[in-house]
Coordinates of C-alpha atoms and ligand atoms in Angstrom, one line a residue:
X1 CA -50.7 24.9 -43.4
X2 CA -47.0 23.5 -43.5
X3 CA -45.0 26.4 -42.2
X4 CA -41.6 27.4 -44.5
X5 CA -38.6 25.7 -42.8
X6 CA -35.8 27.3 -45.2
X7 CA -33.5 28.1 -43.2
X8 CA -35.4 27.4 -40.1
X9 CA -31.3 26.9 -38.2
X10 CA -31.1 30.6 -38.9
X11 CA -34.1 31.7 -37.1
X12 CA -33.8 31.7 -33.1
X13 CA -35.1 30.1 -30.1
X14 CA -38.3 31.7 -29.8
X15 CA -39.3 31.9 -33.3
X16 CA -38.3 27.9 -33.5
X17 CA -40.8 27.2 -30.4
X18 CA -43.2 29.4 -32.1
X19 CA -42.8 27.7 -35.6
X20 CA -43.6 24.0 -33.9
X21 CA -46.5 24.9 -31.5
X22 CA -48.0 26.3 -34.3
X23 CA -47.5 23.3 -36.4
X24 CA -48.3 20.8 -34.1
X25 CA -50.6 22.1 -32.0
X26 CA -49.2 22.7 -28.8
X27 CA -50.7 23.4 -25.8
X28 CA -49.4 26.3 -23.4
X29 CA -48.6 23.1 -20.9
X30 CA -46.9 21.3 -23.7
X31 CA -44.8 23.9 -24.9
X32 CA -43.9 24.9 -21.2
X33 CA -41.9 21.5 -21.5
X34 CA -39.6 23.1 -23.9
X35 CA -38.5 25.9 -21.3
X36 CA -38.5 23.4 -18.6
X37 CA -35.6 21.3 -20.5
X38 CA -34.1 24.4 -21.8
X39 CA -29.7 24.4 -21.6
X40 CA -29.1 27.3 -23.9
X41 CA -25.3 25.9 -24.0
X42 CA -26.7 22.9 -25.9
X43 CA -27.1 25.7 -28.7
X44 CA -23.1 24.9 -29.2
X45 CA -23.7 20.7 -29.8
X46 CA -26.7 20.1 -32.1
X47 CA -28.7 21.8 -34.9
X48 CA -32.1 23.0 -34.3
X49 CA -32.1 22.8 -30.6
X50 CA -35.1 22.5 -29.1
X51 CA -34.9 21.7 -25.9
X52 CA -33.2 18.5 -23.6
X53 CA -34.6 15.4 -23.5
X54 CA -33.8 14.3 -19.7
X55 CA -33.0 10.4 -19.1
X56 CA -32.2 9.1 -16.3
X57 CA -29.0 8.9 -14.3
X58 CA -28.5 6.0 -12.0
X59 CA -25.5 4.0 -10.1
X60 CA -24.5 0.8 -10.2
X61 CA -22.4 -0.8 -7.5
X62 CA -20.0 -3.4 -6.1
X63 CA -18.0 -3.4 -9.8
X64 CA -14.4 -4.4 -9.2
X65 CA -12.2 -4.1 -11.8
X66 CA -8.1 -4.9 -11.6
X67 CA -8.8 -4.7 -7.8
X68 CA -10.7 -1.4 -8.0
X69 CA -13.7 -0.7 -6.4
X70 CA -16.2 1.6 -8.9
X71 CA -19.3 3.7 -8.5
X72 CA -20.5 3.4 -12.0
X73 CA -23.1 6.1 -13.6
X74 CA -25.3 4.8 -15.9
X75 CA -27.6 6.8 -18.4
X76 CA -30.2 4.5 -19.5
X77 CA -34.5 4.5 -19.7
X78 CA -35.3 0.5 -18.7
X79 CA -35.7 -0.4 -15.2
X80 CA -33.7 -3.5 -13.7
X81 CA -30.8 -2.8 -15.8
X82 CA -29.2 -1.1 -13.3
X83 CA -29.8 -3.3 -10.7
X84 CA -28.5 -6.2 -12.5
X85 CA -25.3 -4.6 -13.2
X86 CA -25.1 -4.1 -9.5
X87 CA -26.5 -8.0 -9.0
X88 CA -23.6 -9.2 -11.3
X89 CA -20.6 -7.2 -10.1
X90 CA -21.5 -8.0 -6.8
X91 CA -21.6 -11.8 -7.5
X92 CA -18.5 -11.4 -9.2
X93 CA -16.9 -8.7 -6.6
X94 CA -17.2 -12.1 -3.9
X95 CA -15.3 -14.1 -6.4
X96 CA -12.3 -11.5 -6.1
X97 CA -13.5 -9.4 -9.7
X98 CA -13.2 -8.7 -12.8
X99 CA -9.4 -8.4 -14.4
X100 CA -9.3 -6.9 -17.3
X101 CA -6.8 -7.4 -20.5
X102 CA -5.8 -4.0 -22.8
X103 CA -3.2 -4.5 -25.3
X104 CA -3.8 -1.4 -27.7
X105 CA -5.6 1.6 -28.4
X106 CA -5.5 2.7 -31.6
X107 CA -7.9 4.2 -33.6
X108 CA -8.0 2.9 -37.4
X109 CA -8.9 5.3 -40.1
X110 CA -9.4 4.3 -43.9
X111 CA -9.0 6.2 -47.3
X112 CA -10.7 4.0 -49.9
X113 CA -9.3 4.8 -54.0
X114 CA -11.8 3.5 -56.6
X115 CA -11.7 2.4 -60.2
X116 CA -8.0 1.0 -59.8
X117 CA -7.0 -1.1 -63.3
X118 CA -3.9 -2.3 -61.2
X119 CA -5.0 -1.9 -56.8
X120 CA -1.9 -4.3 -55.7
X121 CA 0.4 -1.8 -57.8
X122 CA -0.9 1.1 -56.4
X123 CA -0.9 -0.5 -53.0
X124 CA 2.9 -1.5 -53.4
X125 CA 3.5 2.4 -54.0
X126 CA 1.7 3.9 -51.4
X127 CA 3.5 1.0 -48.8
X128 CA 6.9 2.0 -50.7
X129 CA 6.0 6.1 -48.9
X130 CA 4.2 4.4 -45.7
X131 CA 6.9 6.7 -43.7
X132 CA 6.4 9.9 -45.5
X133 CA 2.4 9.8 -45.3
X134 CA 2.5 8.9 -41.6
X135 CA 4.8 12.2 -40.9
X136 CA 1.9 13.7 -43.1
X137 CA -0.9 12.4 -41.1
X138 CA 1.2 13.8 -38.2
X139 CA 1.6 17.4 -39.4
X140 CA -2.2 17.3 -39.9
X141 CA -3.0 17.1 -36.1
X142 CA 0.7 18.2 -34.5
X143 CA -0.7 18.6 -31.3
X144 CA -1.5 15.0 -31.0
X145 CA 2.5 13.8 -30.7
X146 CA 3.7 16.5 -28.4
X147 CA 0.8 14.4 -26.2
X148 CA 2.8 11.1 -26.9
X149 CA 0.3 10.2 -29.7
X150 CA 0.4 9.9 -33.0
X151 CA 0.1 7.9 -36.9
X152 CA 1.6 4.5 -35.8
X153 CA 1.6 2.7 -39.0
X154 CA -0.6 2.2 -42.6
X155 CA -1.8 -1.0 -44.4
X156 CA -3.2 -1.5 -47.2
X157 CA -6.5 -4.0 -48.1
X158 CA -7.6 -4.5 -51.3
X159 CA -11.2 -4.9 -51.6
X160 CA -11.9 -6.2 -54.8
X161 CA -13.4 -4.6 -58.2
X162 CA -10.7 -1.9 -58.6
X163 CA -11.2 -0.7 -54.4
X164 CA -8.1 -0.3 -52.5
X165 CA -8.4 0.8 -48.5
X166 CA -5.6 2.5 -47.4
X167 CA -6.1 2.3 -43.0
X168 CA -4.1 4.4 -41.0
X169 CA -3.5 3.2 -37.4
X170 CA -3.2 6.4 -35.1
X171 CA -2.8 6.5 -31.3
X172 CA -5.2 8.9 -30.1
X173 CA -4.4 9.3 -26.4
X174 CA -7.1 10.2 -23.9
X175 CA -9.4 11.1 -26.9
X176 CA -11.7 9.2 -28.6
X177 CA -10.0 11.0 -31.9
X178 CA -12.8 11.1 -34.5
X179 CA -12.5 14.7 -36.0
X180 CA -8.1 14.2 -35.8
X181 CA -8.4 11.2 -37.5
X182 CA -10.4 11.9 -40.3
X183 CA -8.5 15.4 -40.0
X184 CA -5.1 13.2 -40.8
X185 CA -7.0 10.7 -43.3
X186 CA -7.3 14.0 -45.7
X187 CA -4.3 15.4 -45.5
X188 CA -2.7 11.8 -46.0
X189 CA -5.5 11.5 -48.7
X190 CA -4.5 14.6 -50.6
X191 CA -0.5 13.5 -50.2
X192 CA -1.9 10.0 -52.1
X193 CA -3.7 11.9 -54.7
X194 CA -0.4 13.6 -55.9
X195 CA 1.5 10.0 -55.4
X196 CA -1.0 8.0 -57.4
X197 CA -3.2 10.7 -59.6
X198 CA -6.0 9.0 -58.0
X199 CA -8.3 11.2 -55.9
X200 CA -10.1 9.1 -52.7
X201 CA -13.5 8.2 -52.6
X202 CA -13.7 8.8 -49.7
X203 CA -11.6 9.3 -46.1
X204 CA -13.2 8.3 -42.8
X205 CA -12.1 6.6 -39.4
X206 CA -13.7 3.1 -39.9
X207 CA -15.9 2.4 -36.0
X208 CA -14.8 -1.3 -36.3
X209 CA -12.0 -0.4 -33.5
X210 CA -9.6 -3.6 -33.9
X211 CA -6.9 -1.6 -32.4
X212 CA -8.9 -1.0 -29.7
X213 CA -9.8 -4.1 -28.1
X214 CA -10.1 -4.8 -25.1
X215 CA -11.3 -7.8 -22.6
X216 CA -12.8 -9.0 -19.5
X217 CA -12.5 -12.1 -17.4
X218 CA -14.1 -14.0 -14.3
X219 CA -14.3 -16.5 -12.5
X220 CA -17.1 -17.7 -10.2
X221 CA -17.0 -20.3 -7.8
X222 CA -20.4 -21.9 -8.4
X223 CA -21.6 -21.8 -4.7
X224 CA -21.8 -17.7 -5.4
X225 CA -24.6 -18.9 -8.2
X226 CA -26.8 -20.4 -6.0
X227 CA -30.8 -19.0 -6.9
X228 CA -33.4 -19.9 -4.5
X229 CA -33.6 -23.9 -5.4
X230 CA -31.6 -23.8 -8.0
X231 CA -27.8 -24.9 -6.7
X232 CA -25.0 -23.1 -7.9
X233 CA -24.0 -26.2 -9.8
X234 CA -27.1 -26.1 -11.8
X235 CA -27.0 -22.8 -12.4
X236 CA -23.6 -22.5 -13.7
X237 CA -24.2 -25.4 -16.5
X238 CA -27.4 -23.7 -17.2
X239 CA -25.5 -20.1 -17.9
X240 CA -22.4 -22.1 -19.7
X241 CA -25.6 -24.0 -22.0
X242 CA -26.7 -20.4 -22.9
X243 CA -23.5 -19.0 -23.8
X244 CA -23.2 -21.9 -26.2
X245 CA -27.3 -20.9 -27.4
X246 CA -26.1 -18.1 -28.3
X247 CA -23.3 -18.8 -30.1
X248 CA -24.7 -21.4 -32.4
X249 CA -28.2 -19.2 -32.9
X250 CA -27.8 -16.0 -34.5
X251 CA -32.0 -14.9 -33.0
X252 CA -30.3 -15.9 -28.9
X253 CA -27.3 -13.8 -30.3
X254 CA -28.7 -10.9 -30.8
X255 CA -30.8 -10.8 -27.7
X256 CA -27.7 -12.1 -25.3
X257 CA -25.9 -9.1 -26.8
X258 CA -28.8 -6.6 -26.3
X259 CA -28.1 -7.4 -22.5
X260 CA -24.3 -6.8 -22.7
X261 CA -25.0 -3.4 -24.8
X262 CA -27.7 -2.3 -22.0
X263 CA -24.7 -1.5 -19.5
X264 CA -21.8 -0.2 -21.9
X265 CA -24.3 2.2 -23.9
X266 CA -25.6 3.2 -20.4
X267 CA -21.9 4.1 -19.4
X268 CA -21.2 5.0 -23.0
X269 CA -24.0 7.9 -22.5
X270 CA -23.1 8.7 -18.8
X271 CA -19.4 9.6 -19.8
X272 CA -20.2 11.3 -23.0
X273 CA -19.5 9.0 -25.4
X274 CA -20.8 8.1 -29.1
X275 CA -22.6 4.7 -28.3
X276 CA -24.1 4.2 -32.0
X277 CA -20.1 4.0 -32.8
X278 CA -19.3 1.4 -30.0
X279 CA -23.0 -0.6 -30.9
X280 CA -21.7 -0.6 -34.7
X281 CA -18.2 -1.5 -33.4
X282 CA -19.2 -4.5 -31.3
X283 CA -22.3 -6.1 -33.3
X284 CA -19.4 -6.1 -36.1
X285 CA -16.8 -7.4 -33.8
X286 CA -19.6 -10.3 -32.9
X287 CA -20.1 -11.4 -36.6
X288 CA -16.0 -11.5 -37.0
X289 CA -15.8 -15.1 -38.2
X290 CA -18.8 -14.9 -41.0
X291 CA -21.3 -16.1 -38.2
X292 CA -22.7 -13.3 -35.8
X293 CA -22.6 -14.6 -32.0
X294 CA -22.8 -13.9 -28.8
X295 CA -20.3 -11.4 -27.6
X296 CA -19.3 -13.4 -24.3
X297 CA -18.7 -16.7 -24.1
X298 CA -19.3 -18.9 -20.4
X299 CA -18.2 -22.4 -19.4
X300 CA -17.9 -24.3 -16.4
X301 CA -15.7 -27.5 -14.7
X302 CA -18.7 -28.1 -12.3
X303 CA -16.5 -26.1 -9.9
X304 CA -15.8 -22.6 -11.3
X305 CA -17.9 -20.5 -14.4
X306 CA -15.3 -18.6 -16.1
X307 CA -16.5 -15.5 -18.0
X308 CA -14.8 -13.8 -20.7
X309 CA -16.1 -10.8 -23.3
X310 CA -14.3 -8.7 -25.8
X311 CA -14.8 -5.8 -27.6
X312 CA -13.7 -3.4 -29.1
X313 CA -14.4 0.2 -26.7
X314 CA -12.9 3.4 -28.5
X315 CA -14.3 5.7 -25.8
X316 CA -12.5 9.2 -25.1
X317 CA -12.0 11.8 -21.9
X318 CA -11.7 14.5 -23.4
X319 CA -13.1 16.1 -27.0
X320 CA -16.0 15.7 -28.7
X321 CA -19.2 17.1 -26.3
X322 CA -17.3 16.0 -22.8
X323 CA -15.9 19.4 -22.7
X324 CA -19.1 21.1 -22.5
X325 CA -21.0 18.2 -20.5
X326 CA -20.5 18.8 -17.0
X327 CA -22.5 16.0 -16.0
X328 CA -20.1 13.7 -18.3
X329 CA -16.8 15.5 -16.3
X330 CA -18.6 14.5 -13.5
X331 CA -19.0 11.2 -13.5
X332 CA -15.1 10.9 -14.9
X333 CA -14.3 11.8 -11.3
X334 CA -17.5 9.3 -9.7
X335 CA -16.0 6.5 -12.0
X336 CA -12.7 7.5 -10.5
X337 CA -10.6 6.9 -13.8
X338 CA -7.5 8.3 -15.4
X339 CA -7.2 7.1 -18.3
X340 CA -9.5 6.2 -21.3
X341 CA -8.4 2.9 -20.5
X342 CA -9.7 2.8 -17.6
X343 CA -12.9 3.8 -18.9
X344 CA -12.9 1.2 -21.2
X345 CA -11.9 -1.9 -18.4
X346 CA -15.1 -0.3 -16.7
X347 CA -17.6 -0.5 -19.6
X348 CA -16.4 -4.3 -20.5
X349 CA -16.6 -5.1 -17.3
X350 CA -20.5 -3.7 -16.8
X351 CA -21.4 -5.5 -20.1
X352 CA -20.2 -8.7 -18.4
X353 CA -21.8 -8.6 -15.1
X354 CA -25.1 -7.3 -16.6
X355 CA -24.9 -10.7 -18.8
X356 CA -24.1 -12.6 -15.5
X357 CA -26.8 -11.5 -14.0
X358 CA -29.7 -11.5 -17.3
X359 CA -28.4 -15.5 -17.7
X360 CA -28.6 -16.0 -14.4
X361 CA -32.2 -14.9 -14.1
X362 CA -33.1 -16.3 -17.2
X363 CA -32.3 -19.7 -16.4
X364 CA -33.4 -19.9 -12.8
X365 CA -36.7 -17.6 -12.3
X366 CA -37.2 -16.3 -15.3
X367 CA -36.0 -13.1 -16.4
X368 CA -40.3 -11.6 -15.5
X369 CA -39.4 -12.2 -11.5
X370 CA -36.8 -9.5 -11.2
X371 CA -37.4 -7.1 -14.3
X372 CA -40.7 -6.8 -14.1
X373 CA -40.9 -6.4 -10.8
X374 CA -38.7 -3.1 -11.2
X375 CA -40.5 -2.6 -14.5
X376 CA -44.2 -2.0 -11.9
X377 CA -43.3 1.1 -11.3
X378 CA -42.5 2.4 -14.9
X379 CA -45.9 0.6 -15.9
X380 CA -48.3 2.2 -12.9
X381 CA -46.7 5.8 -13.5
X382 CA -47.2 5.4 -17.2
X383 CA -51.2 4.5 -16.5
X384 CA -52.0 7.6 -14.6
X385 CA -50.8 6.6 -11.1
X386 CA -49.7 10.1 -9.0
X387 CA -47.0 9.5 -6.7
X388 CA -49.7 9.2 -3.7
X389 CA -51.3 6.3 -5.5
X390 CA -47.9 4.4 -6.3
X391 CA -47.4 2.8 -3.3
X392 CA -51.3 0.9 -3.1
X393 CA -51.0 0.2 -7.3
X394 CA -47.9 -1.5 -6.5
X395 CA -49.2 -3.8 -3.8
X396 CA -52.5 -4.2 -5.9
X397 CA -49.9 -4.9 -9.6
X398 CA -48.1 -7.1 -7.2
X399 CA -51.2 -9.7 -7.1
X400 CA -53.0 -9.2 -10.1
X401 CA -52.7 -11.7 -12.5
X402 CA -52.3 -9.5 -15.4
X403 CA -49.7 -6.9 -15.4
X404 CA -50.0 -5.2 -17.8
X405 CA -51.3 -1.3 -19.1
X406 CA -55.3 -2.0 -19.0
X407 CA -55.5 -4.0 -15.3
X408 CA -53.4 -1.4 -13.9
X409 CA -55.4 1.8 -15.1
X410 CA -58.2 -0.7 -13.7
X411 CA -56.7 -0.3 -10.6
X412 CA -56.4 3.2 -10.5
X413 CA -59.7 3.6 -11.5
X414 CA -61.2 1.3 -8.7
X415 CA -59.1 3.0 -6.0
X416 CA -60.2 6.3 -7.5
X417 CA -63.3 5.1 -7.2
X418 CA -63.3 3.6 -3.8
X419 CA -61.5 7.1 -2.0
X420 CA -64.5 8.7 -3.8
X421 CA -66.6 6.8 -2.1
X422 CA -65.3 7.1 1.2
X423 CA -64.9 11.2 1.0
X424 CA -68.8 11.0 0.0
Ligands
LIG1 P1 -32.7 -10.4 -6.6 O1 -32.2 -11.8 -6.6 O2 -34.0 -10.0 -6.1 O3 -31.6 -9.5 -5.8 O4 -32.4 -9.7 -8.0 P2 -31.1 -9.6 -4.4 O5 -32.1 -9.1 -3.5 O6 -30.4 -10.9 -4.1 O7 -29.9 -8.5 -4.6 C1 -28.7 -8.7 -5.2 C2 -28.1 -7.4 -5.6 O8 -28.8 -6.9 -6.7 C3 -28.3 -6.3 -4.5 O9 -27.2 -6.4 -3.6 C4 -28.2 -5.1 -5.4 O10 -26.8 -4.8 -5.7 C5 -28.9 -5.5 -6.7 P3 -27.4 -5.7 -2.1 O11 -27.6 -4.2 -2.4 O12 -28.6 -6.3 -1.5 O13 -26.2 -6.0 -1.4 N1 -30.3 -5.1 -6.6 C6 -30.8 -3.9 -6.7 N2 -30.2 -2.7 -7.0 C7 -31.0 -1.6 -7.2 N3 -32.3 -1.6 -7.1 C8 -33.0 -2.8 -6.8 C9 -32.2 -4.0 -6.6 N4 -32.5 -5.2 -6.3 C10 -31.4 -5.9 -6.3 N5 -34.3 -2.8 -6.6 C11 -32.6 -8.4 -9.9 C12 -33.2 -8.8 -8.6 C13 -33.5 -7.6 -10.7 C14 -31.3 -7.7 -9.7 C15 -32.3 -9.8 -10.7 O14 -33.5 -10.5 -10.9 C16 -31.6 -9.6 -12.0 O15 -30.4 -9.3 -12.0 N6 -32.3 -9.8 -13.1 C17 -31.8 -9.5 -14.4 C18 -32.5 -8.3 -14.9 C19 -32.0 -7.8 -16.3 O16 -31.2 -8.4 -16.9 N7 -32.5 -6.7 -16.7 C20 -32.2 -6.1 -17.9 C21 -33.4 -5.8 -18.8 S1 -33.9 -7.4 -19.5 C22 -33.0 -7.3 -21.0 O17 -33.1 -6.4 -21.7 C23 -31.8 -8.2 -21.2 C24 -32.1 -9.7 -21.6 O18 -33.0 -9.8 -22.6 C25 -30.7 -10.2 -22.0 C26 -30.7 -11.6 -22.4 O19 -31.7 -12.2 -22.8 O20 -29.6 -12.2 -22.2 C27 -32.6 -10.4 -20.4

């Protein structure tokens, strides 16, 4: 029978674990798992809580960035990512790093009016008052000037059949600013609504961050590319050919930018930041001339590969849950950054070096070599393998033909079998 979940966020811990077991069945064992992951301050961030669910934490290394050395944490399930972040910076640490470019960070915000007869009118008014809404937007979120911060300036888009988008541009200092903006974009909506007798649609920071880009560049001499047989010549063409794969093929795109999103949502989660708003942000930013591309671009003279990718990175230091994440505060201080700035050089830069290094492997040894090898372990735990075993499925995995699920719990089974057979 369906248990009654009205008002199920009212009732508390216990009876919630209670209400689930029931439902689905849970073993003592299984429900154990709830305890085990248990942070009761994690109450104060989501609905419903449950319990954790743990992911985990990992460095990379060797990233250089302006001339700075940095640790980076990175939150993230798939094996090998990490170590290619690691295996690019470190390529790219020998060719002096990565410099970065940051020109802005501003966080937009829009207020959309529908069912305008005349939107370039009302657009003409609400420009005529652009001074007296951003002093409104201010004294919605005061606290945000006395910081240096602030509403910087309004524009106005019209979006065709009777839409008009009113985007406020607002410097949101360390923060990544969501609840301020939107804070400002309803005061500044109400302040329109009395202007124009229109009331908005609606009022909402918009996660396509154009006032946020920012950029990262390197450049490899191609000796440092040099895989096995493949010179560093080779290899260098063979990454610049696949940058230009991917931006012509929409299918390459999306899989090139899969491997620049594995390290800046990894860094993204480590710091304590909202990656579905920077994935949203970027894969937009990739589609920005009507095509969507590749996020970085490569080329080479035959002597150097130079590496650029830009994005836009609205991350924040403080706000949001980083104030209750100590894990988050943490690895502020193991990144050794300031500034959301900084933050945001570091996570361009770790999408870059993690595409030097996919590219690199996929057009040399295959992208199987190194990620699967990492991958062994994930595989032989998730067939059954205790930690005793590991080390013998590993050697075995190693030299099967197969590497997959079923030949590995073969394995097990047939070492299973053969210690059996010897303690007999
Ligand atoms: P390798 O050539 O065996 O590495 O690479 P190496 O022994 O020459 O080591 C070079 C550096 O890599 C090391 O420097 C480490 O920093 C790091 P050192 O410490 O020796 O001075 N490194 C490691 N770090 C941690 N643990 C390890 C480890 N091994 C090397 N075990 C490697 C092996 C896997 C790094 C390489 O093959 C590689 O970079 N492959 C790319 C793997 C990858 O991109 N994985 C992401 C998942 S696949 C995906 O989702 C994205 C993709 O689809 C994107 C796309 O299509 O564009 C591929």
């Amino acid at each position: 029978m369906t248990a009654d979940f009205r008002h199920f966020y009212q009732k508390n811990w216990a009876e919630r674990t209670a209400i689930v077991a029931q439902q689905a069945h849970l073993t003592p064992a299984e429900q154990a798992l709830f305890k085990q992951y248990y942070l009761p301050q994690h109450h104060e961030i989501i609905e419903n809580y449950l319990t954790d669910y743990p992911l985990p934490m990992g460095l990379a290394v060797n990233l250089v960035v302006d001339g700075v050395d940095h640790i980076v944490p990175m939150v993230t399930e798939e094996p090998s990512v990490i170590a290619a972040a690691s295996n690019g910076a470190k390529i790219v640490k020998r060719a002096g790093g990565f410099t970065t470019v940051l020109n802005q960070r501003e966080m937009i915000g829009q207020i959309v009016l529908e069912q305008l007869s005349d939107p370039a009118a009302t657009a003409a008014v609400i420009e005529a008052h652009a001074a007296a809404l951003l002093k409104v937007a201010d004294a919605a979120h005061p606290s945000l000037k006395k910081r240096g911060g602030g509403a910087r300036r309004l524009r106005t888009r019209v979006l065709g059949q009777g839409y008009l988008s009113i985007d406020l541009f607002v410097d949101v200092q360390a923060a990544m600013g969501a609840n301020m903006l939107n804070s400002m974009l309803e005061a500044v909506a109400k302040s329109i609504g009395v202007m124009t007798k229109q009331d908005a649609l609606l009022s909402i920071l918009s996660n396509y961050a154009t006032a946020s880009l920012v950029k990262a560049i390197c450049d490899i001499p191609v000796g440092l590319l040099q895989a096995g047989r493949y010179a560093g010549k080779l290899v260098a063409q063979k990454i610049a050919s696949a940058s230009t794969v991917a931006q012509l093929d929409p299918y390459r795109a999306t899989t090139h930018n899969k491997g620049i999103m594995n390290g800046i949502d990894a860094v993204a989660i480590a710091s304590g930041n909202d990656w579905r708003a920077l994935e949203s942000g970027a894969h937009a930013y990739a589609v920005k001339d009507g095509q969507y591309r590749g996020m970085s671009t490569w080329t080479s003279d035959g002597r150097m590969l130079h590496g650029e990718l830009e994005l836009p990175l609205p991350v924040g230091i403080v706000g949001g849950s980083i104030k209750i994440n100590e894990l988050a505060q943490l690895n502020q201080r193991i990144l050794g950054i300031q500034t959301a700035g900084d933050l945001e050089r570091i996570m361009v830069a770790i999408g870059l070096a993690q595409n030097l290094a996919a590219l690199r492997a996929l057009v040399t040894t295959g992208i199987q070599q190194g990620h699967m090898h990492l991958q062994l372990k994930s595989l032989a735990m998730a067939a059954g393998a205790t930690p005793e075993e590991l080390p013998v499925i590993l050697q075995r995995l190693e030299l099967a033909s197969q590497q997959d699920l079923a030949t590995t719990q073969q394995l097990i089974a047939e070492l299973r079998q053969t210690k059996e057979e010897t303690d007999d």
